[in-house]
Coordinates of C-alpha atoms in Angstrom, one line a residue:
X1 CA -0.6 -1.6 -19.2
X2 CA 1.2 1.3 -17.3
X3 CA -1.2 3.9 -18.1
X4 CA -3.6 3.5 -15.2
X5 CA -2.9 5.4 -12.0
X6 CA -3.1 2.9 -9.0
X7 CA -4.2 5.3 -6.3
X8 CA -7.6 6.4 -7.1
X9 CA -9.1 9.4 -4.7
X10 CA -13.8 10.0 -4.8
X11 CA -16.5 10.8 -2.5
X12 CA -18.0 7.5 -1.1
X13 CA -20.7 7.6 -3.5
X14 CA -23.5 4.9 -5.0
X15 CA -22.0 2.6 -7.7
X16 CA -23.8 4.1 -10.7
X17 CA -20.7 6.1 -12.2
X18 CA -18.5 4.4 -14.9
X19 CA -15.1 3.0 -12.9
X20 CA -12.7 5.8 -12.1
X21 CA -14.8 8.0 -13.0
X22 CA -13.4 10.2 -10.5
X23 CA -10.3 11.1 -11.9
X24 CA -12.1 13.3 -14.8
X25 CA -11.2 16.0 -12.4
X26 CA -7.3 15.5 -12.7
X27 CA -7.2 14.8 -16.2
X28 CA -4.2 16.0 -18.5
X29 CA -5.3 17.8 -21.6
X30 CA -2.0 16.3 -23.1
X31 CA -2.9 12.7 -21.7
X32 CA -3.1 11.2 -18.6
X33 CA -3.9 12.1 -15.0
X34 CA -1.7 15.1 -13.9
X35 CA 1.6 14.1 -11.9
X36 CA 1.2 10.4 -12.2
X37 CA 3.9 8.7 -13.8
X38 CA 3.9 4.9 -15.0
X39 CA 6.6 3.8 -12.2
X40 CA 4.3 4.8 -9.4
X41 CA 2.7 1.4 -10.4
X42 CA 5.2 -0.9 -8.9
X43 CA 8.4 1.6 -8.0
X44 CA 9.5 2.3 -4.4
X45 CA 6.7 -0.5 -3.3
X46 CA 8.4 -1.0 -0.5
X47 CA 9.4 2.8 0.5
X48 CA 10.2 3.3 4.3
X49 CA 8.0 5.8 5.9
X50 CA 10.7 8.6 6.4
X51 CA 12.3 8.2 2.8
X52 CA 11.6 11.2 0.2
X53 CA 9.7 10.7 -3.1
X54 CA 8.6 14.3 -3.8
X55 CA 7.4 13.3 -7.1
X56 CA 4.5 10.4 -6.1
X57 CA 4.4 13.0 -3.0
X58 CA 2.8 15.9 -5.1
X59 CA 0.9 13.2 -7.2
X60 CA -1.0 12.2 -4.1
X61 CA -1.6 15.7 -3.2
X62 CA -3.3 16.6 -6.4
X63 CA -5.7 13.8 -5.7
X64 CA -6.2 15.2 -2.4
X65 CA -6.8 18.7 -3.2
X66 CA -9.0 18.2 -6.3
X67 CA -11.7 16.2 -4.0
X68 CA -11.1 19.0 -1.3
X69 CA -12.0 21.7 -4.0
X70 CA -15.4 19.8 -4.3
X71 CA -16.3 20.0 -1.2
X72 CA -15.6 16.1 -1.0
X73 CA -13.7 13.9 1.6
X74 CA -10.5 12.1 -0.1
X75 CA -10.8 8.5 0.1
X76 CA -7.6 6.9 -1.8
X77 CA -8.5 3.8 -2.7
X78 CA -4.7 2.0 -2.7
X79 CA -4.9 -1.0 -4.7
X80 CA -0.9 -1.9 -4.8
X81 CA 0.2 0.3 -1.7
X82 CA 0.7 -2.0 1.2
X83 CA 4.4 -1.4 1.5
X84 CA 4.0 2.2 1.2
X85 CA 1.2 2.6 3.7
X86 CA 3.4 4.0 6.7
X87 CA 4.6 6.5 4.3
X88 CA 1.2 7.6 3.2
X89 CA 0.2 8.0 6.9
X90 CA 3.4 9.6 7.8
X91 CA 3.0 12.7 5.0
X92 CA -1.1 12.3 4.3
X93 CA -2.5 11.7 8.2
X94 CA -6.0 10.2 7.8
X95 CA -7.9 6.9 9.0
X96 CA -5.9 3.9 7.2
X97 CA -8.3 0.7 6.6
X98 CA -6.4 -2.7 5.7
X99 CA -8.5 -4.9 3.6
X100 CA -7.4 -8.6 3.9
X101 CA -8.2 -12.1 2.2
X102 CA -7.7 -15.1 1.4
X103 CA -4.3 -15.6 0.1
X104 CA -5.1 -18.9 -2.2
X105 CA -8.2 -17.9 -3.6
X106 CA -6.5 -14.1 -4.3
X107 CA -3.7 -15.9 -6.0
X108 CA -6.3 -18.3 -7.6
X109 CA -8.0 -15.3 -8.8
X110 CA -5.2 -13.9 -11.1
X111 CA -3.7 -17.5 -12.2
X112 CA -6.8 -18.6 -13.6
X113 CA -6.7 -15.8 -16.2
X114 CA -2.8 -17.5 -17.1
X115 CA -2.8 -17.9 -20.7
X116 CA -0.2 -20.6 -20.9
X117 CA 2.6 -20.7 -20.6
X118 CA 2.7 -17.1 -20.4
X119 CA 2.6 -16.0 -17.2
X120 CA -0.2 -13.0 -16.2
X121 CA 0.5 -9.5 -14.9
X122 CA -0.2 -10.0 -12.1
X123 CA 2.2 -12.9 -11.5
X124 CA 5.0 -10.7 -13.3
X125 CA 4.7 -8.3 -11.1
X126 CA 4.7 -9.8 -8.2
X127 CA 7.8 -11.2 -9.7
X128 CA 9.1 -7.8 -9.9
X129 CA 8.6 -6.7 -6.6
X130 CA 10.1 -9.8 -4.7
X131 CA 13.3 -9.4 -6.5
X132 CA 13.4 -6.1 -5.0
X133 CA 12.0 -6.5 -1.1
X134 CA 15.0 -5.0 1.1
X135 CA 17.0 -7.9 3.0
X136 CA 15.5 -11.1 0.9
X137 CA 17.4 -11.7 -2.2
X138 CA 18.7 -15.0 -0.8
X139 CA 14.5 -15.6 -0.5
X140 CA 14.6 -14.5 -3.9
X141 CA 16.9 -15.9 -5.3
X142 CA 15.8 -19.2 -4.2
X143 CA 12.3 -19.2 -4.9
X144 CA 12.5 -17.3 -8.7
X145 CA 16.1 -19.4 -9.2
X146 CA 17.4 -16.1 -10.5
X147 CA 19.0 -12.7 -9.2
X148 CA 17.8 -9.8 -10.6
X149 CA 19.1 -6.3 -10.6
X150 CA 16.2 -3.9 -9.9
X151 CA 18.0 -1.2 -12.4
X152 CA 16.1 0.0 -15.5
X153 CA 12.7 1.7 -16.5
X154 CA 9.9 0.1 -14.9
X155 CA 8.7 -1.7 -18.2
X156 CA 12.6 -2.7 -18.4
X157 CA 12.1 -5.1 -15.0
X158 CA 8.6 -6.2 -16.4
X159 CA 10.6 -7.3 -19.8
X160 CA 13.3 -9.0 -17.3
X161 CA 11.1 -11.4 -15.1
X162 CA 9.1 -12.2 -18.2
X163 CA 12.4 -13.5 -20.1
X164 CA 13.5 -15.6 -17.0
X165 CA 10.3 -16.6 -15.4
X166 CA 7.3 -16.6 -18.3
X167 CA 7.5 -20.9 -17.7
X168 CA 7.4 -21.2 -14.2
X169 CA 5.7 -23.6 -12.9
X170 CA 2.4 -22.9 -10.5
X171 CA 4.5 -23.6 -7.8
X172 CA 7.1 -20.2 -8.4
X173 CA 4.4 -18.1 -8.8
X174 CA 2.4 -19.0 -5.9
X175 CA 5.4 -18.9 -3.3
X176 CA 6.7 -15.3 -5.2
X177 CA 2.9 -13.8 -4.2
X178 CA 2.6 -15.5 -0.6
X179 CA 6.0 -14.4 0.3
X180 CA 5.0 -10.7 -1.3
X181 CA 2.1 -10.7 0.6
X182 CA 3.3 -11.5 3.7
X183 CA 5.9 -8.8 3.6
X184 CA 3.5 -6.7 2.8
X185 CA 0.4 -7.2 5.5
X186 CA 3.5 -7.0 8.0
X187 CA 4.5 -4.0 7.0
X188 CA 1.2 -2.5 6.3
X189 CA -0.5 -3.8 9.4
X190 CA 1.2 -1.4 12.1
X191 CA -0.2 1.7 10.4
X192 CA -3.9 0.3 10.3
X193 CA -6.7 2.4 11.9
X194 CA -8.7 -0.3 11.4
X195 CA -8.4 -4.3 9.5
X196 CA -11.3 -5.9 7.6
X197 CA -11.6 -9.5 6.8
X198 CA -13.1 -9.1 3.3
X199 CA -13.7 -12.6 3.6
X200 CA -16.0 -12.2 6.4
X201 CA -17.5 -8.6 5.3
X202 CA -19.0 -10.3 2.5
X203 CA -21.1 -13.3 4.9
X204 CA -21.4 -12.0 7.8
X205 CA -24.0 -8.5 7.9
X206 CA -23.4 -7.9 11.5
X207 CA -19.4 -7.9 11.2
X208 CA -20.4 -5.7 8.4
X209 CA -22.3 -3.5 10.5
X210 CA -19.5 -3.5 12.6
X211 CA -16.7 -2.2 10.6
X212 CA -19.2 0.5 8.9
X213 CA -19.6 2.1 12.7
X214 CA -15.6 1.9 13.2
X215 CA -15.0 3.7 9.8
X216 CA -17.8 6.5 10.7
X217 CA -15.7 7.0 14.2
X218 CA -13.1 7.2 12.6
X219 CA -13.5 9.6 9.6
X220 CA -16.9 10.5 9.5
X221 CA -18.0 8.8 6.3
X222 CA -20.4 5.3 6.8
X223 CA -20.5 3.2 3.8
X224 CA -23.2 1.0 3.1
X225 CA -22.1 -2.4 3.0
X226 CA -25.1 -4.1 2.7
X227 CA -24.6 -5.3 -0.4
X228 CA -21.0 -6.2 -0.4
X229 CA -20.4 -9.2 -2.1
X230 CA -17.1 -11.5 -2.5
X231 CA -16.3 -13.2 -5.6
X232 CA -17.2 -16.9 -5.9
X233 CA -14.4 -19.7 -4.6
X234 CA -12.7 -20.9 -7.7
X235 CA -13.6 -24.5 -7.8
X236 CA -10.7 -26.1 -8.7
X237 CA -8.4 -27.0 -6.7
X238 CA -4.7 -25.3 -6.7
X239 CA -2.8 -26.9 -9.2
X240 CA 0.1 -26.9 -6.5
X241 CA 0.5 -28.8 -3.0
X242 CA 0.1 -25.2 -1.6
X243 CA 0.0 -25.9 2.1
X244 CA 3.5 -27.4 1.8
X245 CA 4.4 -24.4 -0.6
X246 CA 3.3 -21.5 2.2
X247 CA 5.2 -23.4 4.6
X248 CA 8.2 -23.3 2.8
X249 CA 8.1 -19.5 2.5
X250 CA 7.2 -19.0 6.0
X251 CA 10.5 -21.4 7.2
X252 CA 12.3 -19.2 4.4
X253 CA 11.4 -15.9 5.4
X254 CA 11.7 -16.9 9.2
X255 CA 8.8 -15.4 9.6
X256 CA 6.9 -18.4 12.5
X257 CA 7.3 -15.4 15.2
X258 CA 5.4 -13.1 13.0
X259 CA 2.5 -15.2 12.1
X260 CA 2.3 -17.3 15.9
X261 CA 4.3 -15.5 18.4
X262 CA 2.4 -13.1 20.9
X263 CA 2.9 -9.6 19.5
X264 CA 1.9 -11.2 16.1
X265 CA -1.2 -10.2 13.9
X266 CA -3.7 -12.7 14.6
X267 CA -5.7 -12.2 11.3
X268 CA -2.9 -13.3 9.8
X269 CA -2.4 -16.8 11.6
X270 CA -6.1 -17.1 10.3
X271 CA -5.7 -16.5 7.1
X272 CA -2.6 -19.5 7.1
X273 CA -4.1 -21.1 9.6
X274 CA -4.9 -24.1 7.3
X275 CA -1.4 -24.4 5.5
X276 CA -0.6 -25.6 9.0
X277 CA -3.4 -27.6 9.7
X278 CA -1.9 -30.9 9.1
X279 CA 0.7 -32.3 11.1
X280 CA 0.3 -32.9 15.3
X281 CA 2.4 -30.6 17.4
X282 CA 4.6 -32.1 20.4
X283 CA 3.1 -32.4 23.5
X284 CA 3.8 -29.3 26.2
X285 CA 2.4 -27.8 29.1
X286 CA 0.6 -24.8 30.7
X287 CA 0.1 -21.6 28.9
X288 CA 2.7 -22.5 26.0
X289 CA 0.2 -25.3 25.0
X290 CA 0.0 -25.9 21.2
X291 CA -2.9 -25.6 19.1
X292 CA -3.3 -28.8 17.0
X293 CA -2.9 -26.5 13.8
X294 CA 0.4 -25.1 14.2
X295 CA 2.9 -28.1 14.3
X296 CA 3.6 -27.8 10.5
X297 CA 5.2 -24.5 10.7
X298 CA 8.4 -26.5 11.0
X299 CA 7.8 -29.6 10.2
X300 CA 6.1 -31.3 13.1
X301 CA 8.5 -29.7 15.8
X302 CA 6.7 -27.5 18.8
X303 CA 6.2 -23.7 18.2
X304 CA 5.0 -21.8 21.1
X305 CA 2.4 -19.1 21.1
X306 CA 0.0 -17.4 23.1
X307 CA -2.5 -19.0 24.5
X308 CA -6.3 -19.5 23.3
X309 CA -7.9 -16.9 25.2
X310 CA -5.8 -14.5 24.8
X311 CA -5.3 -14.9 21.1
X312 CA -9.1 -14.5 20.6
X313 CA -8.8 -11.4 22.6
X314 CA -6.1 -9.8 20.3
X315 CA -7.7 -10.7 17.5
X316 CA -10.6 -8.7 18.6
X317 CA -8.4 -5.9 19.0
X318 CA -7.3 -6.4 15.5
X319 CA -9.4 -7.6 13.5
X320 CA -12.6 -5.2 12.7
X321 CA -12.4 -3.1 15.6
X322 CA -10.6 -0.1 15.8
X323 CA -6.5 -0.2 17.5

């Protein structure tokens, strides 16, 4: 399970090579990909960008020189390094892209492989890494029902969550991932370059075009996403009453500023936007006027934001474009 490295580095290149293909170059003749080390997986997730880790340090360097002694551009392809992205930037430099998408059909995507009632990896560790976000072990503690201690070998913590949390319900695991998410996008998002809607990459070719130009200006390489394609919706319906669920975490986390206020990220007020759909907001005035969506962010009473036009504006700003 842990043998994988989750920080792949290649050339942009066609898709006819076999998947990591391009870590050949940094393979271990005793096993392995040189420097990596299992715990990079999941360990130190949520690393602050001025904090030390000289070991996943030199691993990421390897990567980088081994394409750079191909003549190649590095292109680390982060697949569980949101939280670690001002880090990254602070000690690597380079053009930082932020893929984003739906959060229910993401979560969808992993629980539909739950082989019951055993939880998936996916859910485990996302698990793992709420019980250890910085400041929230009361939001842990109340959505897992359990306080765990963060000490121990990676595949110790795994083991841990699996005992306590291998039958909980739909509900658990969806609130654990939405509230690691969020955490994550907010701290990721202030290091972005430039933010792609993956949603939106995949139906829309002139968005597409779009976000190939901003990449070339800012790195040089173009990739060719004419062909991009997102996976199908899963057609059944959450087995949880999720918009109720993501509101809960978001009153938990207090995190209605972050999602609605003016300095927020507007993709991600999209990407909610219809866990909040339901309920009609107080009436108010002038430019503090509420959208009809937001009034369930706590429970029916008024939130301000900014106004219409100038939230389209910022999400231009944000969203596909470069900052």
């Amino acid at each position: 399970m842990w043998k994988l490295p989750k920080i792949a580095v290649c050339a942009i290149r066609a898709g006819t090579e076999p998947y990591l293909k391009e870590f050949e170059v940094v393979l271990d003749p005793a096993g392995g990909v040189r420097r990596f080390e299992p715990g990079f997986a999941l360990d130190r997730f949520w690393i602050e960008p001025e904090a030390s880790d000289l070991a996943q340090q030199a691993y990421v360097e390897e990567l980088v020189a081994a394409a750079r002694a191909r003549g190649e551009t590095p292109v680390l392809a982060c697949c569980r390094t949101l939280g670690r992205a001002g880090w990254l930037k602070r000690r690597f430099g380079g053009f930082h892209v932020v893929l984003i998408r739906d959060p229910v059909q993401q979560w969808l995507s992993f629980y539909s492989l739950r082989k019951r009632p055993r939880p998936t990896y996916f859910e485990l560790c996302h698990y793992v890494l709420l019980s250890e976000m910085a400041g929230c072990g009361d939001v842990a503690r109340t959505l897992l029902g359990h306080e765990f201690d963060g000490r121990g070998t990676l595949d110790d913590r795994v083991a841990a969550v699996r005992r306590h949390l291998k039958r909980a319900p739909a509900s658990v695991s969806f609130q654990a991932f939405l509230a690691v998410w969020l955490r994550s996008y907010l701290k990721a998002l202030p290091d972005a370059d430039l933010v792609v809607d993956v949603d939106r990459l995949a139906r829309d070719q002139a968005y597409a075009r779009e976000v190939e130009t901003a990449i070339e200006a800012g790195c040089g390489l173009k990739p060719d996403f004419s062909d991009c394609r997102a996976p199908a919706p899963h057609g059944i319906a959450p087995p949880i009453a999720w918009r109720k669920a993501a509101r809960q975490v978001v009153d938990l986390m207090d995190l209605h500023g972050a999602i609605v206020g003016p300095q927020a990220p507007p993709i991600l007020f999209r990407k909610l936007a219809p866990a909040f759909a339901a309920v009609t907001p107080a009436p108010v005035g002038g430019l503090t006027r509420l959208g009809e969506a937001l009034g369930g962010l706590v429970g029916g009473a008024a939130v301000a934001r900014a106004p219409a036009k100038a939230y389209a504006a910022a999400a231009t700003r944000t969203d596909g474009s470069r900052r």
